PDB file of C-alpha atoms in Angstrom:
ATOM      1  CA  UNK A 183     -48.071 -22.281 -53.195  1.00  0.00           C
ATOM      2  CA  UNK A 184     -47.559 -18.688 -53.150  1.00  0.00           C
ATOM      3  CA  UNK A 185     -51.269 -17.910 -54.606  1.00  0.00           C
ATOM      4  CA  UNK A 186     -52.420 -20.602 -52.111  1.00  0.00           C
ATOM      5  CA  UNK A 187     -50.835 -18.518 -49.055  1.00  0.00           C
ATOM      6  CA  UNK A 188     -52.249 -15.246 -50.546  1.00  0.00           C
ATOM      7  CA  UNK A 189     -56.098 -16.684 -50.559  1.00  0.00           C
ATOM      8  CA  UNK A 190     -55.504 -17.850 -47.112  1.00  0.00           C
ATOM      9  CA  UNK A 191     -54.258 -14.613 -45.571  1.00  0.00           C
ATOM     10  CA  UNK A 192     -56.779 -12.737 -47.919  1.00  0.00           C
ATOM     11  CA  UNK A 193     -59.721 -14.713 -46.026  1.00  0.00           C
ATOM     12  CA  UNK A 194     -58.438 -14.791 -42.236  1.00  0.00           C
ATOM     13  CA  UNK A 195     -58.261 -10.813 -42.996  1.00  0.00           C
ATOM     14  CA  UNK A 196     -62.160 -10.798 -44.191  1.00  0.00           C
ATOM     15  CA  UNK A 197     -63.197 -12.662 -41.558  1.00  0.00           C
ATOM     16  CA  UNK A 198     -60.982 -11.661 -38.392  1.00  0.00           C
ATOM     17  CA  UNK A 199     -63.895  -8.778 -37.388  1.00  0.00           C
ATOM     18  CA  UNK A 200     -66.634 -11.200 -37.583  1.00  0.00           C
ATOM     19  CA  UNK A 201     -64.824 -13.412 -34.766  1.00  0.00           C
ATOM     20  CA  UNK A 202     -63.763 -10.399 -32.946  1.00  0.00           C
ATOM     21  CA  UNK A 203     -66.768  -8.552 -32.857  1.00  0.00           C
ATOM     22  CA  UNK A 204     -69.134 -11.386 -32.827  1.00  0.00           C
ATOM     23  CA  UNK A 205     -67.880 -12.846 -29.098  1.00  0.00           C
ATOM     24  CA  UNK A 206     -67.898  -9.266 -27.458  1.00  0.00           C
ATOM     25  CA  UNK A 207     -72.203  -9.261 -28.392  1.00  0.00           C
ATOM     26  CA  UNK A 208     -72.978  -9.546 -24.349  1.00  0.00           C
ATOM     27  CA  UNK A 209     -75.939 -11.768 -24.187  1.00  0.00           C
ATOM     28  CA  UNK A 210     -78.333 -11.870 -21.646  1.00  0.00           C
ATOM     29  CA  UNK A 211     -78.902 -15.201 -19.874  1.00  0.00           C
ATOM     30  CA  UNK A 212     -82.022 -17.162 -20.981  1.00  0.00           C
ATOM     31  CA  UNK A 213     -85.041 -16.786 -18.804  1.00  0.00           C
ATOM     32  CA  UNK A 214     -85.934 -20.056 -16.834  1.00  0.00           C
ATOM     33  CA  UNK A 215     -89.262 -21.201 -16.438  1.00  0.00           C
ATOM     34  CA  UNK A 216     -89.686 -20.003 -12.436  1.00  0.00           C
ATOM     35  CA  UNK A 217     -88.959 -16.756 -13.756  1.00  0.00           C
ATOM     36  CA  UNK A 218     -91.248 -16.773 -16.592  1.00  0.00           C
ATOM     37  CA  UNK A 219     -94.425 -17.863 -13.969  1.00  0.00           C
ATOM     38  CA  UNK A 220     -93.593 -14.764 -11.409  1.00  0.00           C
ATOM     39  CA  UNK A 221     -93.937 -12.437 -14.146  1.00  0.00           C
ATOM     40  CA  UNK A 222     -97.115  -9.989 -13.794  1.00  0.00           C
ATOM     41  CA  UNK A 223     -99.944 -10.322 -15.916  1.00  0.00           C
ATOM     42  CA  UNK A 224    -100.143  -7.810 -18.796  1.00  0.00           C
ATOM     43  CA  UNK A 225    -103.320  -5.709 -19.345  1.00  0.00           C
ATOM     44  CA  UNK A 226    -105.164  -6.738 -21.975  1.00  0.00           C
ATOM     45  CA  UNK A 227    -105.536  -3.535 -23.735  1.00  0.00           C
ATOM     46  CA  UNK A 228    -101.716  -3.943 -24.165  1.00  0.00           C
ATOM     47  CA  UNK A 229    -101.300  -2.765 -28.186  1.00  0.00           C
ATOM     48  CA  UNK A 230     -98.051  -3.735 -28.022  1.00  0.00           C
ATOM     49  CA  UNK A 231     -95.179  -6.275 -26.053  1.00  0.00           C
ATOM     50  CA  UNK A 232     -91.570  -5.405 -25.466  1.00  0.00           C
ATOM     51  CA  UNK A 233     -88.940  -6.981 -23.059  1.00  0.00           C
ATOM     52  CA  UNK A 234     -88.475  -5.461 -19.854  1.00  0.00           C
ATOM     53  CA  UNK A 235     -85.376  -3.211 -19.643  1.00  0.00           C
ATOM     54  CA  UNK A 236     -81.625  -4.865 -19.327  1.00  0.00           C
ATOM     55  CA  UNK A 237     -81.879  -8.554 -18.793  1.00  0.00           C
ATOM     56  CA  UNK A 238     -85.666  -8.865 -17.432  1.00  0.00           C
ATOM     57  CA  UNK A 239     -87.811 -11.981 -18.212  1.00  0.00           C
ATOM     58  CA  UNK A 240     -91.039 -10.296 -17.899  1.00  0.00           C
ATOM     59  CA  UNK A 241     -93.201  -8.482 -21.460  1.00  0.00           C
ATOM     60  CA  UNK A 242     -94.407  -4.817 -20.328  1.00  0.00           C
ATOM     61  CA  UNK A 243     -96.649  -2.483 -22.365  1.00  0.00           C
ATOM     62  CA  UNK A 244     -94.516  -0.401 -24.280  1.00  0.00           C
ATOM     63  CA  UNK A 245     -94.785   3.627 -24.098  1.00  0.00           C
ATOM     64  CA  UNK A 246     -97.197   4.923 -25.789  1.00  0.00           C
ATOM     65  CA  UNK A 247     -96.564   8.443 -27.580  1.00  0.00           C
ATOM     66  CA  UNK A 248     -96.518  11.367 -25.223  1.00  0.00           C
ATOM     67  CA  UNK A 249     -95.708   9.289 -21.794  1.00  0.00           C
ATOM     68  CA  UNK A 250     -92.859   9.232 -19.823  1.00  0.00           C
ATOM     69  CA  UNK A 251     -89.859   7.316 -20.743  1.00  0.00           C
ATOM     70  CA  UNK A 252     -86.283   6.678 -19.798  1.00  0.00           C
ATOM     71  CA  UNK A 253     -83.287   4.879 -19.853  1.00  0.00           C
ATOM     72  CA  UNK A 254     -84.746   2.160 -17.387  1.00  0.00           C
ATOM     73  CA  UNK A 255     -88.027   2.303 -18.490  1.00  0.00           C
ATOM     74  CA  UNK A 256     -90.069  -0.169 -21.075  1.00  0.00           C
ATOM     75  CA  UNK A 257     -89.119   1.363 -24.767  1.00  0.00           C
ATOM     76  CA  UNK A 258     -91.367   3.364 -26.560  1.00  0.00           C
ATOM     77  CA  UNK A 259     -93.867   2.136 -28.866  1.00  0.00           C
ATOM     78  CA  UNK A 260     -92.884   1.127 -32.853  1.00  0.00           C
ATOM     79  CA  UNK A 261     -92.163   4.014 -34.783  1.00  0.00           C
ATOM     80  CA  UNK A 262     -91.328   6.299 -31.854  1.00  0.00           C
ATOM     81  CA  UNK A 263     -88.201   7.044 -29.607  1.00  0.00           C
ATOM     82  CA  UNK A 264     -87.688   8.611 -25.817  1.00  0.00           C
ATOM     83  CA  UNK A 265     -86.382  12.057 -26.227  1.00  0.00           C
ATOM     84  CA  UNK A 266     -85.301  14.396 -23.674  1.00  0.00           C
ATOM     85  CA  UNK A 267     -87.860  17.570 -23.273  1.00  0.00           C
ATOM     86  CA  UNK A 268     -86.657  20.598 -25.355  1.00  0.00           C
ATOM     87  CA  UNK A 269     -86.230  22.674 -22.537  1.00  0.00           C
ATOM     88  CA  UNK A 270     -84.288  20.556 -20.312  1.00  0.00           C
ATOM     89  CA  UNK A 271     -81.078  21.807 -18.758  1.00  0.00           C
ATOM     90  CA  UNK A 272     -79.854  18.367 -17.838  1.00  0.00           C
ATOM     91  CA  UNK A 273     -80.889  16.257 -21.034  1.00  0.00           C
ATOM     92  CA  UNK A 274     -79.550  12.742 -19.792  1.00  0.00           C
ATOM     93  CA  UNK A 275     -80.385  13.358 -16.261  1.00  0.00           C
ATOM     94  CA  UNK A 276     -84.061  13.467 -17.297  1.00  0.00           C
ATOM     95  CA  UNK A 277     -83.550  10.325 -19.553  1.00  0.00           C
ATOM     96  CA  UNK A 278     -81.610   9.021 -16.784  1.00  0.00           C
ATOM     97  CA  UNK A 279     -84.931   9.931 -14.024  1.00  0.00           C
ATOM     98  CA  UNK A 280     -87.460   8.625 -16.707  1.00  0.00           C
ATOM     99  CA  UNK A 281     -88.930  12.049 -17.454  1.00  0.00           C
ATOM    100  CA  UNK A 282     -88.668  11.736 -21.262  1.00  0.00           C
ATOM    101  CA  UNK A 283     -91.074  11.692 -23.641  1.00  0.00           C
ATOM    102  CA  UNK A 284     -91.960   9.278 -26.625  1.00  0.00           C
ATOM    103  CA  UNK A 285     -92.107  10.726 -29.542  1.00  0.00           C
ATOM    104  CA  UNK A 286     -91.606  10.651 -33.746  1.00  0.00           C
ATOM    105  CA  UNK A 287     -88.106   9.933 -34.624  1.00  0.00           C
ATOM    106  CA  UNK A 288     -88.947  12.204 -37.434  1.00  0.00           C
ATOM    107  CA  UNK A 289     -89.793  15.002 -35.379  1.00  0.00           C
ATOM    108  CA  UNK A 290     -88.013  18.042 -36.375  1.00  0.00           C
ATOM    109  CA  UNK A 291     -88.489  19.928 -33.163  1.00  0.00           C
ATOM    110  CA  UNK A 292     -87.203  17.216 -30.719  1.00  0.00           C
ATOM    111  CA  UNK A 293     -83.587  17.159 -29.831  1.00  0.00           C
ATOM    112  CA  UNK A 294     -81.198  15.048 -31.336  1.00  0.00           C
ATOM    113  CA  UNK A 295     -80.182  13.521 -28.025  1.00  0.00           C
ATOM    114  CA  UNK A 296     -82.197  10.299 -27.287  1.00  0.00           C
ATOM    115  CA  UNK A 297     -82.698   7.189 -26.194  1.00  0.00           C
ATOM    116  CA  UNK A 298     -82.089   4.062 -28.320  1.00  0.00           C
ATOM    117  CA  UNK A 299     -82.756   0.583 -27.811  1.00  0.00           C
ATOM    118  CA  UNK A 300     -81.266  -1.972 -30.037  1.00  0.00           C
ATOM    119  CA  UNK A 301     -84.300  -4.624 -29.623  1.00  0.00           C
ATOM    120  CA  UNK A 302     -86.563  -6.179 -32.469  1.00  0.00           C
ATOM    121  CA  UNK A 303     -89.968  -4.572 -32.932  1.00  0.00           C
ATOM    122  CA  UNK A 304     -92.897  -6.445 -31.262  1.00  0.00           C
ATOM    123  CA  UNK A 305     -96.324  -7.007 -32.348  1.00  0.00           C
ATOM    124  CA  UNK A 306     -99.777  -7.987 -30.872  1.00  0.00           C
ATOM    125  CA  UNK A 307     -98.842 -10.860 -28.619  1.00  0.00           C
ATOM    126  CA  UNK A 308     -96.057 -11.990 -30.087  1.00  0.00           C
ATOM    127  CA  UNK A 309     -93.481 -13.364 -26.888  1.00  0.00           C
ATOM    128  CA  UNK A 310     -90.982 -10.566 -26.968  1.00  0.00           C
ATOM    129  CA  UNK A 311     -88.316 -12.711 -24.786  1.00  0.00           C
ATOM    130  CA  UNK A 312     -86.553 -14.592 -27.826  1.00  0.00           C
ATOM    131  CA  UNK A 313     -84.140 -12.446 -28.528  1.00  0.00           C
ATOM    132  CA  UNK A 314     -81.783 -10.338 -26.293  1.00  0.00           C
ATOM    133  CA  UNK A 315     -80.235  -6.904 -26.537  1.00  0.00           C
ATOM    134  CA  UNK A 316     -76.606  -6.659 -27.875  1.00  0.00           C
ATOM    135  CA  UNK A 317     -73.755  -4.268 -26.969  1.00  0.00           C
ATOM    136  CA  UNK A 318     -75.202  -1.102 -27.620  1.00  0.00           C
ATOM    137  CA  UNK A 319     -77.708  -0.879 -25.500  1.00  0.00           C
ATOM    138  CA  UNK A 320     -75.579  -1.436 -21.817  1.00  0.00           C
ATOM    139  CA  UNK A 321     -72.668   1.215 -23.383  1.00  0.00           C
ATOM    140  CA  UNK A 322     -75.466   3.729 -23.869  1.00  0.00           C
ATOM    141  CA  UNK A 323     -76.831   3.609 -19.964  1.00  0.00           C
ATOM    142  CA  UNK A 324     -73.188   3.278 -19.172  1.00  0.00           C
ATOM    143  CA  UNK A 325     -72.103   6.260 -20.643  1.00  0.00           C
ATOM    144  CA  UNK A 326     -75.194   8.352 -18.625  1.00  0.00           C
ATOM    145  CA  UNK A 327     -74.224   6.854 -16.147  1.00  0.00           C
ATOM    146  CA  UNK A 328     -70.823   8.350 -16.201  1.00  0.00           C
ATOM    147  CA  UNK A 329     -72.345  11.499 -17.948  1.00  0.00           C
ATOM    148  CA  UNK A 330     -74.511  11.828 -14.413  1.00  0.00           C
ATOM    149  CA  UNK A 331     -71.336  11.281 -12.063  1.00  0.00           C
ATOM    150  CA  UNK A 332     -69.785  14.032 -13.699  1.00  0.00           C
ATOM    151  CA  UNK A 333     -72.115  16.281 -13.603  1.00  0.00           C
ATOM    152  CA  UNK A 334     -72.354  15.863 -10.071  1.00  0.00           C
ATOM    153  CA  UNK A 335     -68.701  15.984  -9.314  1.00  0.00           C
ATOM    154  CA  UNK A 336     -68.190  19.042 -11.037  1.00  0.00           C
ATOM    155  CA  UNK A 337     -70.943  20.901  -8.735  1.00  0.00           C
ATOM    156  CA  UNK A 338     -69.082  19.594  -5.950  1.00  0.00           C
ATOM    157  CA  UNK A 339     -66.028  20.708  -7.305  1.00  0.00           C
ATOM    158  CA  UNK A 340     -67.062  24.069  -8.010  1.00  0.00           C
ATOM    159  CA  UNK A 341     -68.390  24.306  -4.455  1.00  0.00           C
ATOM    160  CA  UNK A 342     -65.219  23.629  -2.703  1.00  0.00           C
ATOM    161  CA  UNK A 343     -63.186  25.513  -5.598  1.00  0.00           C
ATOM    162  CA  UNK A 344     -64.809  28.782  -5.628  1.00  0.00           C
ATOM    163  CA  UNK A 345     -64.415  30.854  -2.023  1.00  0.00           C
ATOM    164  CA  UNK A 346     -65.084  34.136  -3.813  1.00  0.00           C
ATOM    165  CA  UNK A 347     -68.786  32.967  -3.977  1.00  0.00           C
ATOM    166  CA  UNK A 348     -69.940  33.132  -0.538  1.00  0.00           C
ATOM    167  CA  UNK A 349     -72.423  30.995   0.464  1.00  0.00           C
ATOM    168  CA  UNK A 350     -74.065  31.299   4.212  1.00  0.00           C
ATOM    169  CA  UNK A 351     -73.997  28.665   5.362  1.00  0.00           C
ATOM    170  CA  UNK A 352     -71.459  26.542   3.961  1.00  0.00           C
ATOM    171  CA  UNK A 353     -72.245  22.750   4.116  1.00  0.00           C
ATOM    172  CA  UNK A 354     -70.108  19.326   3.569  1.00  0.00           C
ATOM    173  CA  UNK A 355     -71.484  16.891   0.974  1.00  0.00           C
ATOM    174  CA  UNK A 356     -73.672  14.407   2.551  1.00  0.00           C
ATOM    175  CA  UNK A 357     -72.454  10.892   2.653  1.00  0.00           C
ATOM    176  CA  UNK A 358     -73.955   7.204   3.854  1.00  0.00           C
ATOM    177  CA  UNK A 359     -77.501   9.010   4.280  1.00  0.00           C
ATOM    178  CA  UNK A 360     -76.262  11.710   6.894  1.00  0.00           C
ATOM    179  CA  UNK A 361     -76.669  14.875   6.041  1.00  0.00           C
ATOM    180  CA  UNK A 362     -72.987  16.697   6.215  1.00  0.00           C
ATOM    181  CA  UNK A 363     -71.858  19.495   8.672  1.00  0.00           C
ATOM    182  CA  UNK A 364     -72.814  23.010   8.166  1.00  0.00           C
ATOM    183  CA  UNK A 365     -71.575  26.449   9.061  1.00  0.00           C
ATOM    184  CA  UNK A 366     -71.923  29.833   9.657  1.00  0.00           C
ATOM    185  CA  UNK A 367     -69.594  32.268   7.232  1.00  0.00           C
ATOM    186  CA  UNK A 368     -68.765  35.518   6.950  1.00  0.00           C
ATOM    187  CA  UNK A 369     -69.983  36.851   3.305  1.00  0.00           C
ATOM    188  CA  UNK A 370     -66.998  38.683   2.677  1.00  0.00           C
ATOM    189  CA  UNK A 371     -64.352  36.440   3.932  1.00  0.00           C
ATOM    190  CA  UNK A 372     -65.757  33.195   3.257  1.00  0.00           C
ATOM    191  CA  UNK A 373     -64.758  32.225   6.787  1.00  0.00           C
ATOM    192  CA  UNK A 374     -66.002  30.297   9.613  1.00  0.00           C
ATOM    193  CA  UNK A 375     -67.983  33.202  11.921  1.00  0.00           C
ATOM    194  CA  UNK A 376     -65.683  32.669  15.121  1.00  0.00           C
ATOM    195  CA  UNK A 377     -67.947  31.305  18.011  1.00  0.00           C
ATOM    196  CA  UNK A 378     -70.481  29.550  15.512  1.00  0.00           C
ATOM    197  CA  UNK A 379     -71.013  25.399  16.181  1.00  0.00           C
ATOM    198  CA  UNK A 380     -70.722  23.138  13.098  1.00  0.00           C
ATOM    199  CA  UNK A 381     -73.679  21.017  13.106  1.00  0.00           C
ATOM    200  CA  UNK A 382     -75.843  18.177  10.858  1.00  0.00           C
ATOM    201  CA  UNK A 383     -78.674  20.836   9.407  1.00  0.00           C
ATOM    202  CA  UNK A 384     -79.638  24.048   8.882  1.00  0.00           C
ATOM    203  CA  UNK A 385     -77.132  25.875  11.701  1.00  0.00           C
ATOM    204  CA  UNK A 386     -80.209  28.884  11.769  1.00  0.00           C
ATOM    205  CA  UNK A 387     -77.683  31.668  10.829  1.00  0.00           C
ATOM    206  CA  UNK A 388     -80.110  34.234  11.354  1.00  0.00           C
ATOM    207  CA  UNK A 389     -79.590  34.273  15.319  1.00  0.00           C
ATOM    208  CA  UNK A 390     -75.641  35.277  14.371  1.00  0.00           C
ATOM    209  CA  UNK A 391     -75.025  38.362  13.148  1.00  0.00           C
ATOM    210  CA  UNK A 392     -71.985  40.198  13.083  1.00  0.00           C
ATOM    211  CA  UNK A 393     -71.395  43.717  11.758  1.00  0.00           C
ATOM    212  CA  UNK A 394     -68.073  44.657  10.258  1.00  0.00           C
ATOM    213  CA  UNK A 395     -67.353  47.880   7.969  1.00  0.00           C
ATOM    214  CA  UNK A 396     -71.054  48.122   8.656  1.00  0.00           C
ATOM    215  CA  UNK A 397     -72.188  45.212   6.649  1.00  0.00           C
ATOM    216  CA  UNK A 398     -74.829  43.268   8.558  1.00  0.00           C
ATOM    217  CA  UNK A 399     -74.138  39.397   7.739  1.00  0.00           C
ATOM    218  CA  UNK A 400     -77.960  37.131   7.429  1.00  0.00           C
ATOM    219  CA  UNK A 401     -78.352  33.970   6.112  1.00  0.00           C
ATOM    220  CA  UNK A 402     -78.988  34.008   2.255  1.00  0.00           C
ATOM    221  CA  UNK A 403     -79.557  30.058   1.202  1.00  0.00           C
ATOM    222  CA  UNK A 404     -78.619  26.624   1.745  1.00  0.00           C
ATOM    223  CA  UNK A 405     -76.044  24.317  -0.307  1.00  0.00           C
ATOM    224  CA  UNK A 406     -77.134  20.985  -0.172  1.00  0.00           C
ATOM    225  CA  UNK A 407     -76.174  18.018  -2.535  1.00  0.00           C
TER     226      UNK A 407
END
């Protein structure tokens, strides 16, 4: 009995991950037949068929080696990967815009930060639609996602944090398409130049100009987000 017990725990421990991990594999909906007919026609100099990014329906020419790529672009060809250029300040934001590049995975030169979908290789013709991405593939654009919001929030952040910077004018972040109010500062002070409006735009600085310990104040460059 007590051997019996043992074997039994011993295999619901060996197979516990399997359940576990197998039911959080997200699975993309199968394509229905409407969808299958709307799809564009592929050019027939196509060397090679992949699924269209995320859940899409549709086969798309895959990226050949050398042109652009990205996170929510068709994957590069067999054999290569999208990299980020090797002098790009903002890695993920270009992966993110679909300014990558294809390239050799073995290439020593590109940067180790990349772009990796977890899809089967496809051949010739072959119908790329019969199987669908796991996991992997959503956390990856999720986490750029959430890379890219940072980013952004910090140069907000450090706009609003900073008044030792001076910046003439001085704008508000722009929200629901409008472009937020800007103003007139003093470059020393940081503060509002007393009978200047606030306004949606460039406030023209240059017609306000105040001396003061004789430092003449101009307009030096716009912060816009």
């Amino acid at each position: 009995m007590v051997t019996f017990l043992t074997y039994s725990l011993l295999l619901g421990y060996l197979l516990l991950p399997g359940l576990v991990f197998g039911d959080l594999a997200f699975r993309c909906p199968s394509c229905t037949a409407e969808q299958m007919v709307a799809c564009p026609k592929v050019d027939a100099m196509c060397s090679e068929l992949v699924r269209e990014p995320g859940c899409g329906c549709c086969p798309l020419c895959a990226r050949m080696e050398g042109e652009l790529c990205g996170v929510y672009t068709p994957r590069c060809s067999t054999g290569l990967r999208c990299y980020p250029t090797i002098d790009a300040d903002f890695p993920l934001q270009q992966l993110i815009q679909g300014f990558g590049r294809c390239g050799h995975r073995d290439d020593p030169e590109i940067t180790e930060i990349h772009v990796s979908y977890i899809v089967p290789e496809v051949q010739g013709t072959e119908n790329p639609l019969n199987k669908r991405p796991v996991v992997d593939t959503w956390i990856w654009q999720e986490t750029a996602r959430k890379q890219h919001q940072n980013d952004c929030k910090t140069k907000l952040k450090t706009n609003q944090e900073e008044p030792r910077i001076q910046r003439i004018p001085q704008c508000n972040m722009s929200t629901h398409g409008q472009r937020g109010e800007c103003w007139c500062v003093n470059p020393l002070t940081g503060v509002q130049i007393p009978t200047t409006p606030k306004v949606r735009g460039d406030p023209n600085c240059n017609q306000f100009e105040e001396v003061k310990n004789g430092a003449k104040f101009t307009q030096t460059s716009l912060i816009l987000f």
